[in-house]
Every structure is written in structure tokens, then in C-alpha cells.
Amino acid sequence: MKNLIIYAHPNSDSLSHFFKQTIVESLQESGQEVEIRDLNKIDFNPVLSLEDMKGQRMGKVAAEVQKEQDFITWADQIIFVYPIWWTGMPAIMKGYIDRVFSYGFAYRYDQGVQKGLFTGKKAIIVNSHGKSKEEYEAIGMDKALALTSDTGIFTYCGLEIQEHFYFDKADKASSENSAEWGNQIKSLLKENTMVV
């Protein structure tokens, strides 16, 4: 399976970085192909410009966007790794989606009916956040996150979500927590390998 990891976190000592490394090592051990797009490292420009918007209407995108679209086209499975900041994804990840998941590439409308164009591709989302699961459930934030990201972005574009991990109280995570979360990710990747 061809795996594309889209990663957003500037700190190489972060929990998100640990998750990314765990995923890379697990996939490589099972002999799968892996490409990593570290958005901070490649200094991806997240700002959707007027020029971008005009180009998208004509089916043209900037060279840097085309490069990312080529990676997505290549992939069988896309793994998104990013923290939840202010109840959403980091700006660089949101900007990546704004610019790369363009009309005619990620979705389109056929006679007024929306159609996701990533059909046949799988997705795994790995998030961490500081609040507890119980706090998010109490205020409905768990449902809001699933609605705005899973429904509003990923399945909207036709991706088949295998799992969306939400690792909570991440700012207070112990090494035991991290190891357990890493094992959950490895277990899912192993299951996916056996299915393919």
C-alpha cells in the first residue's frame, strides 16, 4: 500500500512527532511505501490567495499545490497527523486543505450534486488535545470536531476513514500513555496491512 503522511507540528519533541515516527516505522517494517509531507519542514504556504482562487475556477493550481496533489493522487492511504489547537487543526494544515483540496481535484458538483473525488482512498487521522475526553463530550465538542473535519472535509472529498484517533490530556501525557497510544496506532496499521 502507498501511504502518504501529511503532518503538521513545528516541534520535533512533540507528541505529534512521536506519532508520525511510530507510523513511519510501523509502515516501513511491514514493507509498505511511505511518503511524508511535513508541512512546517517544507514551509508550505497555507494562505489561499486571490490568485489561487482565480486559478482553481479555471482548473489551474500553483506548482507547489500541484506537487501536493500529485502525492495525493499517488497514495492509497492518507494519514493526517496534527494536534487539536483551539478546537481545530493548526493553520498550516487548514491552509493545506484550502489550497490543495481544490474544486475539480478533491470534489466537484455534478448537476448540483456534490461528489467526492478521493473515492477508493483510505484515511487515518491522528489527533491529540489537552482537554479530557469527558470535557469534550460534556460540551459536544467531540461531535463538533467529527462534523467539521470528518464529515465536512474528509468524507466530503470521498475518503474512507479507517480510524480517527483523539488522544486526550496530551499536555499531561506520561511515557506510559504515549506508549499505549503508539501501540493503538501500530495495531490499526497492522490490521490494515493484513486486509490488503
Tab-separated table of N, CA and C in Angstrom, residues 29-157:
chain	number	residue	atom	x	y	z
A	29	GLU	N	8.360	-1.220	8.447
A	29	GLU	CA	8.603	-2.591	8.914
A	29	GLU	C	7.757	-3.601	8.156
A	30	SER	N	6.545	-3.178	7.756
A	30	SER	CA	5.664	-4.093	7.025
A	30	SER	C	5.873	-4.017	5.512
A	31	GLY	N	6.900	-3.257	5.087
A	31	GLY	CA	7.265	-3.211	3.676
A	31	GLY	C	6.396	-2.317	2.813
A	32	GLN	N	5.638	-1.408	3.446
A	32	GLN	CA	4.780	-0.514	2.679
A	32	GLN	C	5.540	0.734	2.246
A	33	GLU	N	5.052	1.334	1.180
A	33	GLU	CA	5.650	2.574	0.691
A	33	GLU	C	5.139	3.750	1.517
A	34	VAL	N	6.038	4.678	1.820
A	34	VAL	CA	5.679	5.826	2.650
A	34	VAL	C	6.281	7.108	2.078
A	35	GLU	N	5.461	8.130	1.997
A	35	GLU	CA	5.911	9.485	1.681
A	35	GLU	C	5.437	10.386	2.809
A	36	ILE	N	6.291	11.311	3.228
A	36	ILE	CA	5.945	12.227	4.317
A	36	ILE	C	5.959	13.652	3.802
A	37	ARG	N	4.881	14.359	4.085
A	37	ARG	CA	4.809	15.787	3.789
A	37	ARG	C	4.726	16.513	5.133
A	38	ASP	N	5.878	16.917	5.623
A	38	ASP	CA	5.985	17.661	6.878
A	38	ASP	C	5.780	19.133	6.520
A	39	LEU	N	4.582	19.636	6.768
A	39	LEU	CA	4.203	20.950	6.253
A	39	LEU	C	5.059	22.080	6.795
A	40	ASN	N	5.489	21.980	8.044
A	40	ASN	CA	6.366	23.007	8.594
A	40	ASN	C	7.765	22.914	7.987
A	41	LYS	N	8.227	21.689	7.817
A	41	LYS	CA	9.578	21.482	7.283
A	41	LYS	C	9.697	21.949	5.833
A	42	ILE	N	8.655	21.704	5.049
A	42	ILE	CA	8.700	22.139	3.645
A	42	ILE	C	8.255	23.596	3.493
A	43	ASP	N	7.909	24.209	4.629
A	43	ASP	CA	7.494	25.624	4.654
A	43	ASP	C	6.329	25.866	3.695
A	44	PHE	N	5.320	25.001	3.810
A	44	PHE	CA	4.153	25.128	2.932
A	44	PHE	C	3.437	26.438	3.220
A	45	ASN	N	3.122	27.168	2.176
A	45	ASN	CA	2.390	28.429	2.312
A	45	ASN	C	0.900	28.113	2.452
A	46	PRO	N	0.311	28.367	3.638
A	46	PRO	CA	-1.083	27.993	3.860
A	46	PRO	C	-2.113	29.033	3.418
A	47	VAL	N	-1.661	30.142	2.886
A	47	VAL	CA	-2.590	31.235	2.586
A	47	VAL	C	-3.229	31.059	1.206
A	48	LEU	N	-4.533	30.869	1.209
A	48	LEU	CA	-5.284	30.790	-0.042
A	48	LEU	C	-5.423	32.205	-0.594
A	49	SER	N	-4.732	32.472	-1.679
A	49	SER	CA	-4.691	33.825	-2.239
A	49	SER	C	-5.784	34.025	-3.287
A	50	LEU	N	-5.972	35.270	-3.658
A	50	LEU	CA	-6.910	35.584	-4.733
A	50	LEU	C	-6.473	34.896	-6.030
A	51	GLU	N	-5.161	34.863	-6.252
A	51	GLU	CA	-4.620	34.177	-7.437
A	51	GLU	C	-4.968	32.691	-7.404
A	52	ASP	N	-4.837	32.069	-6.210
A	52	ASP	CA	-5.231	30.659	-6.057
A	52	ASP	C	-6.699	30.476	-6.415
A	53	MET	N	-7.535	31.348	-5.870
A	53	MET	CA	-8.977	31.220	-6.081
A	53	MET	C	-9.350	31.369	-7.559
A	54	LYS	N	-8.737	32.318	-8.216
A	54	LYS	CA	-8.991	32.503	-9.650
A	54	LYS	C	-8.523	31.285	-10.447
A	55	GLY	N	-7.348	30.763	-10.085
A	55	GLY	CA	-6.805	29.596	-10.771
A	55	GLY	C	-7.667	28.364	-10.585
A	56	GLN	N	-8.154	28.159	-9.352
A	56	GLN	CA	-8.997	26.994	-9.077
A	56	GLN	C	-10.252	26.994	-9.947
A	57	ARG	N	-10.815	28.170	-10.169
A	57	ARG	CA	-12.027	28.269	-11.002
A	57	ARG	C	-11.756	27.835	-12.441
A	58	MET	N	-10.488	27.979	-12.854
A	58	MET	CA	-10.121	27.602	-14.225
A	58	MET	C	-9.430	26.238	-14.277
A	59	GLY	N	-9.368	25.562	-13.123
A	59	GLY	CA	-8.727	24.259	-13.071
A	59	GLY	C	-7.216	24.319	-13.092
A	60	LYS	N	-6.655	25.467	-12.696
A	60	LYS	CA	-5.201	25.626	-12.658
A	60	LYS	C	-4.775	25.895	-11.217
A	61	VAL	N	-3.673	25.272	-10.831
A	61	VAL	CA	-3.152	25.486	-9.477
A	61	VAL	C	-1.666	25.824	-9.549
A	62	ALA	N	-1.165	26.436	-8.474
A	62	ALA	CA	0.257	26.778	-8.388
A	62	ALA	C	1.099	25.508	-8.394
A	63	ALA	N	2.343	25.628	-8.808
A	63	ALA	CA	3.247	24.473	-8.900
A	63	ALA	C	3.381	23.753	-7.562
A	64	GLU	N	3.470	24.498	-6.460
A	64	GLU	CA	3.618	23.862	-5.143
A	64	GLU	C	2.351	23.097	-4.756
A	65	VAL	N	1.204	23.573	-5.190
A	65	VAL	CA	-0.050	22.868	-4.928
A	65	VAL	C	-0.133	21.623	-5.797
A	66	GLN	N	0.268	21.741	-7.062
A	66	GLN	CA	0.269	20.590	-7.967
A	66	GLN	C	1.139	19.463	-7.424
A	67	LYS	N	2.273	19.830	-6.840
A	67	LYS	CA	3.172	18.827	-6.255
A	67	LYS	C	2.455	18.037	-5.162
A	68	GLU	N	1.707	18.741	-4.302
A	68	GLU	CA	0.977	18.070	-3.222
A	68	GLU	C	-0.161	17.228	-3.786
A	69	GLN	N	-0.825	17.722	-4.808
A	69	GLN	CA	-1.900	16.948	-5.429
A	69	GLN	C	-1.367	15.672	-6.066
A	70	ASP	N	-0.158	15.745	-6.603
A	70	ASP	CA	0.461	14.547	-7.188
A	70	ASP	C	0.713	13.487	-6.119
A	71	PHE	N	1.137	13.917	-4.935
A	71	PHE	CA	1.336	12.970	-3.826
A	71	PHE	C	0.009	12.322	-3.438
A	72	ILE	N	-1.044	13.107	-3.376
A	72	ILE	CA	-2.361	12.572	-3.004
A	72	ILE	C	-2.859	11.593	-4.063
A	73	THR	N	-2.674	11.927	-5.323
A	73	THR	CA	-3.073	11.036	-6.410
A	73	THR	C	-2.344	9.701	-6.306
A	74	TRP	N	-1.062	9.760	-5.945
A	74	TRP	CA	-0.228	8.558	-5.813
A	74	TRP	C	-0.699	7.650	-4.679
A	75	ALA	N	-1.189	8.224	-3.595
A	75	ALA	CA	-1.450	7.479	-2.358
A	75	ALA	C	-2.701	6.614	-2.411
A	76	ASP	N	-2.602	5.452	-1.742
A	76	ASP	CA	-3.774	4.612	-1.485
A	76	ASP	C	-4.406	5.008	-0.149
A	77	GLN	N	-3.546	5.426	0.767
A	77	GLN	CA	-3.996	5.789	2.114
A	77	GLN	C	-3.308	7.084	2.544
A	78	ILE	N	-4.091	7.995	3.117
A	78	ILE	CA	-3.557	9.259	3.592
A	78	ILE	C	-3.707	9.289	5.110
A	79	ILE	N	-2.609	9.564	5.785
A	79	ILE	CA	-2.606	9.610	7.247
A	79	ILE	C	-2.296	11.035	7.673
A	80	PHE	N	-3.269	11.650	8.323
A	80	PHE	CA	-3.128	13.027	8.791
A	80	PHE	C	-2.715	13.001	10.258
A	81	VAL	N	-1.640	13.700	10.596
A	81	VAL	CA	-1.172	13.765	11.978
A	81	VAL	C	-1.029	15.232	12.359
A	82	TYR	N	-1.826	15.654	13.334
A	82	TYR	CA	-1.766	17.040	13.792
A	82	TYR	C	-2.464	17.165	15.147
A	83	PRO	N	-2.080	18.168	15.934
A	83	PRO	CA	-2.743	18.393	17.213
A	83	PRO	C	-4.027	19.201	17.021
A	84	ILE	N	-4.917	19.113	17.975
A	84	ILE	CA	-6.085	19.989	18.003
A	84	ILE	C	-5.683	21.240	18.775
A	85	TRP	N	-5.712	22.374	18.099
A	85	TRP	CA	-5.411	23.661	18.718
A	85	TRP	C	-6.649	24.534	18.582
A	86	TRP	N	-7.100	25.116	19.678
A	86	TRP	CA	-8.294	25.963	19.647
A	86	TRP	C	-9.456	25.256	18.937
A	87	THR	N	-9.673	24.010	19.302
A	87	THR	CA	-10.749	23.153	18.780
A	87	THR	C	-10.727	22.997	17.261
A	88	GLY	N	-9.550	23.011	16.692
A	88	GLY	CA	-9.429	22.798	15.256
A	88	GLY	C	-8.014	22.419	14.871
A	89	MET	N	-7.788	22.297	13.595
A	89	MET	CA	-6.456	21.925	13.115
A	89	MET	C	-5.548	23.150	13.061
A	90	PRO	N	-4.233	22.947	13.148
A	90	PRO	CA	-3.303	24.071	13.016
A	90	PRO	C	-3.515	24.793	11.680
A	91	ALA	N	-3.227	26.084	11.673
A	91	ALA	CA	-3.458	26.912	10.485
A	91	ALA	C	-2.778	26.346	9.244
A	92	ILE	N	-1.589	25.798	9.405
A	92	ILE	CA	-0.860	25.288	8.240
A	92	ILE	C	-1.581	24.083	7.622
A	93	MET	N	-2.231	23.255	8.466
A	93	MET	CA	-2.992	22.116	7.950
A	93	MET	C	-4.275	22.595	7.279
A	94	LYS	N	-4.956	23.547	7.910
A	94	LYS	CA	-6.180	24.085	7.316
A	94	LYS	C	-5.860	24.758	5.983
A	95	GLY	N	-4.754	25.495	5.932
A	95	GLY	CA	-4.355	26.139	4.693
A	95	GLY	C	-3.981	25.145	3.608
A	96	TYR	N	-3.380	24.027	4.017
A	96	TYR	CA	-3.065	22.951	3.070
A	96	TYR	C	-4.361	22.457	2.425
A	97	ILE	N	-5.360	22.219	3.245
A	97	ILE	CA	-6.647	21.746	2.725
A	97	ILE	C	-7.288	22.810	1.842
A	98	ASP	N	-7.265	24.072	2.293
A	98	ASP	CA	-7.828	25.163	1.492
A	98	ASP	C	-7.222	25.202	0.091
A	99	ARG	N	-5.915	25.036	0.012
A	99	ARG	CA	-5.221	25.200	-1.264
A	99	ARG	C	-5.165	23.909	-2.083
A	100	VAL	N	-4.954	22.776	-1.428
A	100	VAL	CA	-4.698	21.522	-2.149
A	100	VAL	C	-5.980	20.760	-2.478
A	101	PHE	N	-6.959	20.796	-1.582
A	101	PHE	CA	-8.218	20.078	-1.813
A	101	PHE	C	-9.144	20.959	-2.672
A	102	SER	N	-8.698	21.272	-3.843
A	102	SER	CA	-9.395	22.239	-4.691
A	102	SER	C	-10.538	21.598	-5.485
A	103	TYR	N	-11.425	22.476	-5.922
A	103	TYR	CA	-12.553	22.042	-6.753
A	103	TYR	C	-12.013	21.411	-8.035
A	104	GLY	N	-12.588	20.273	-8.391
A	104	GLY	CA	-12.145	19.563	-9.588
A	104	GLY	C	-11.057	18.553	-9.293
A	105	PHE	N	-10.429	18.680	-8.134
A	105	PHE	CA	-9.427	17.696	-7.710
A	105	PHE	C	-9.956	16.860	-6.546
A	106	ALA	N	-10.428	17.518	-5.495
A	106	ALA	CA	-10.919	16.806	-4.307
A	106	ALA	C	-12.429	16.572	-4.363
A	107	TYR	N	-13.138	17.428	-5.049
A	107	TYR	CA	-14.599	17.319	-5.135
A	107	TYR	C	-15.093	18.109	-6.352
A	108	ARG	N	-16.327	17.856	-6.703
A	108	ARG	CA	-16.970	18.633	-7.757
A	108	ARG	C	-18.489	18.492	-7.591
A	109	TYR	N	-19.217	19.215	-8.401
A	109	TYR	CA	-20.677	19.115	-8.404
A	109	TYR	C	-21.128	18.616	-9.768
A	110	ASP	N	-21.904	17.550	-9.767
A	110	ASP	CA	-22.495	17.019	-10.992
A	110	ASP	C	-23.984	17.329	-10.961
A	111	GLN	N	-24.412	18.249	-11.804
A	111	GLN	CA	-25.817	18.679	-11.862
A	111	GLN	C	-26.325	19.057	-10.471
A	112	GLY	N	-25.489	19.818	-9.750
A	112	GLY	CA	-25.868	20.305	-8.431
A	112	GLY	C	-25.651	19.334	-7.288
A	113	VAL	N	-25.184	18.133	-7.601
A	113	VAL	CA	-24.951	17.120	-6.561
A	113	VAL	C	-23.456	17.016	-6.287
A	114	GLN	N	-23.092	17.204	-5.015
A	114	GLN	CA	-21.677	17.153	-4.610
A	114	GLN	C	-21.125	15.735	-4.750
A	115	LYS	N	-19.886	15.626	-5.241
A	115	LYS	CA	-19.239	14.328	-5.411
A	115	LYS	C	-17.801	14.422	-4.933
A	116	GLY	N	-17.421	13.563	-3.982
A	116	GLY	CA	-16.035	13.486	-3.529
A	116	GLY	C	-15.210	12.732	-4.549
A	117	LEU	N	-14.013	13.224	-4.830
A	117	LEU	CA	-13.180	12.621	-5.878
A	117	LEU	C	-12.035	11.767	-5.334
A	118	PHE	N	-11.973	11.615	-4.003
A	118	PHE	CA	-10.936	10.759	-3.414
A	118	PHE	C	-11.474	9.361	-3.117
A	119	THR	N	-12.578	9.000	-3.741
A	119	THR	CA	-13.178	7.678	-3.534
A	119	THR	C	-12.157	6.580	-3.829
A	120	GLY	N	-12.117	5.578	-2.951
A	120	GLY	CA	-11.158	4.481	-3.106
A	120	GLY	C	-9.910	4.681	-2.278
A	121	LYS	N	-9.737	5.869	-1.721
A	121	LYS	CA	-8.591	6.145	-0.854
A	121	LYS	C	-9.018	6.073	0.606
A	122	LYS	N	-8.149	5.512	1.426
A	122	LYS	CA	-8.415	5.399	2.859
A	122	LYS	C	-7.758	6.554	3.606
A	123	ALA	N	-8.276	6.818	4.799
A	123	ALA	CA	-7.698	7.876	5.631
A	123	ALA	C	-7.649	7.440	7.089
A	124	ILE	N	-6.594	7.864	7.755
A	124	ILE	CA	-6.462	7.735	9.205
A	124	ILE	C	-6.109	9.123	9.707
A	125	ILE	N	-6.774	9.547	10.781
A	125	ILE	CA	-6.489	10.854	11.367
A	125	ILE	C	-6.010	10.630	12.793
A	126	VAL	N	-4.874	11.235	13.135
A	126	VAL	CA	-4.304	11.098	14.473
A	126	VAL	C	-4.198	12.487	15.086
A	127	ASN	N	-5.002	12.705	16.125
A	127	ASN	CA	-5.025	13.990	16.819
A	127	ASN	C	-4.718	13.821	18.295
A	128	SER	N	-4.165	14.868	18.878
A	128	SER	CA	-4.006	14.947	20.325
A	128	SER	C	-4.590	16.281	20.757
A	129	HIS	N	-5.086	16.327	21.997
A	129	HIS	CA	-5.609	17.585	22.527
A	129	HIS	C	-5.447	17.613	24.045
A	130	GLY	N	-5.453	18.808	24.598
A	130	GLY	CA	-5.211	18.974	26.027
A	130	GLY	C	-6.401	18.663	26.905
A	131	LYS	N	-7.603	18.942	26.445
A	131	LYS	CA	-8.808	18.681	27.231
A	131	LYS	C	-9.030	17.180	27.380
A	132	SER	N	-9.798	16.815	28.403
A	132	SER	CA	-10.137	15.402	28.576
A	132	SER	C	-11.289	15.034	27.643
A	133	LYS	N	-11.399	13.756	27.359
A	133	LYS	CA	-12.488	13.238	26.531
A	133	LYS	C	-13.837	13.605	27.168
A	134	GLU	N	-13.902	13.505	28.490
A	134	GLU	CA	-15.137	13.790	29.209
A	134	GLU	C	-15.554	15.257	29.053
A	135	GLU	N	-14.582	16.164	29.105
A	135	GLU	CA	-14.891	17.582	28.928
A	135	GLU	C	-15.419	17.857	27.519
A	136	TYR	N	-14.782	17.249	26.526
A	136	TYR	CA	-15.236	17.446	25.148
A	136	TYR	C	-16.643	16.875	24.949
A	137	GLU	N	-16.903	15.701	25.527
A	137	GLU	CA	-18.228	15.085	25.398
A	137	GLU	C	-19.293	15.942	26.076
A	138	ALA	N	-18.970	16.507	27.237
A	138	ALA	CA	-19.937	17.289	28.009
A	138	ALA	C	-20.417	18.527	27.258
A	139	ILE	N	-19.552	19.123	26.460
A	139	ILE	CA	-19.941	20.340	25.734
A	139	ILE	C	-20.245	20.073	24.255
A	140	GLY	N	-20.170	18.812	23.848
A	140	GLY	CA	-20.477	18.462	22.461
A	140	GLY	C	-19.337	18.713	21.487
A	141	MET	N	-18.135	19.015	22.021
A	141	MET	CA	-17.007	19.309	21.139
A	141	MET	C	-16.562	18.080	20.358
A	142	ASP	N	-16.727	16.892	20.936
A	142	ASP	CA	-16.361	15.662	20.222
A	142	ASP	C	-17.175	15.522	18.943
A	143	LYS	N	-18.471	15.804	19.049
A	143	LYS	CA	-19.351	15.724	17.869
A	143	LYS	C	-19.034	16.848	16.881
A	144	ALA	N	-18.724	18.031	17.415
A	144	ALA	CA	-18.397	19.166	16.544
A	144	ALA	C	-17.128	18.900	15.742
A	145	LEU	N	-16.112	18.331	16.383
A	145	LEU	CA	-14.867	18.014	15.684
A	145	LEU	C	-15.097	16.985	14.587
A	146	ALA	N	-15.877	15.954	14.909
A	146	ALA	CA	-16.171	14.917	13.910
A	146	ALA	C	-16.949	15.504	12.732
A	147	LEU	N	-17.876	16.406	13.033
A	147	LEU	CA	-18.683	17.011	11.977
A	147	LEU	C	-17.853	17.924	11.078
A	148	THR	N	-17.028	18.772	11.692
A	148	THR	CA	-16.286	19.749	10.891
A	148	THR	C	-15.109	19.137	10.137
A	149	SER	N	-14.462	18.110	10.704
A	149	SER	CA	-13.325	17.523	9.988
A	149	SER	C	-13.714	16.262	9.226
A	150	ASP	N	-14.267	15.272	9.916
A	150	ASP	CA	-14.584	14.007	9.246
A	150	ASP	C	-15.639	14.191	8.155
A	151	THR	N	-16.776	14.762	8.540
A	151	THR	CA	-17.870	14.937	7.582
A	151	THR	C	-17.613	16.104	6.631
A	152	GLY	N	-17.178	17.225	7.199
A	152	GLY	CA	-17.043	18.445	6.411
A	152	GLY	C	-15.854	18.490	5.478
A	153	ILE	N	-14.834	17.659	5.744
A	153	ILE	CA	-13.641	17.678	4.890
A	153	ILE	C	-13.354	16.292	4.308
A	154	PHE	N	-13.063	15.334	5.180
A	154	PHE	CA	-12.518	14.058	4.710
A	154	PHE	C	-13.531	13.197	3.941
A	155	THR	N	-14.684	12.908	4.533
A	155	THR	CA	-15.664	12.106	3.785
A	155	THR	C	-16.315	12.919	2.667
A	156	TYR	N	-16.378	14.242	2.862
A	156	TYR	CA	-16.898	15.124	1.809
A	156	TYR	C	-16.108	14.923	0.512
A	157	CYS	N	-14.810	14.705	0.663
A	157	CYS	CA	-13.941	14.507	-0.507
A	157	CYS	C	-13.834	13.045	-0.928
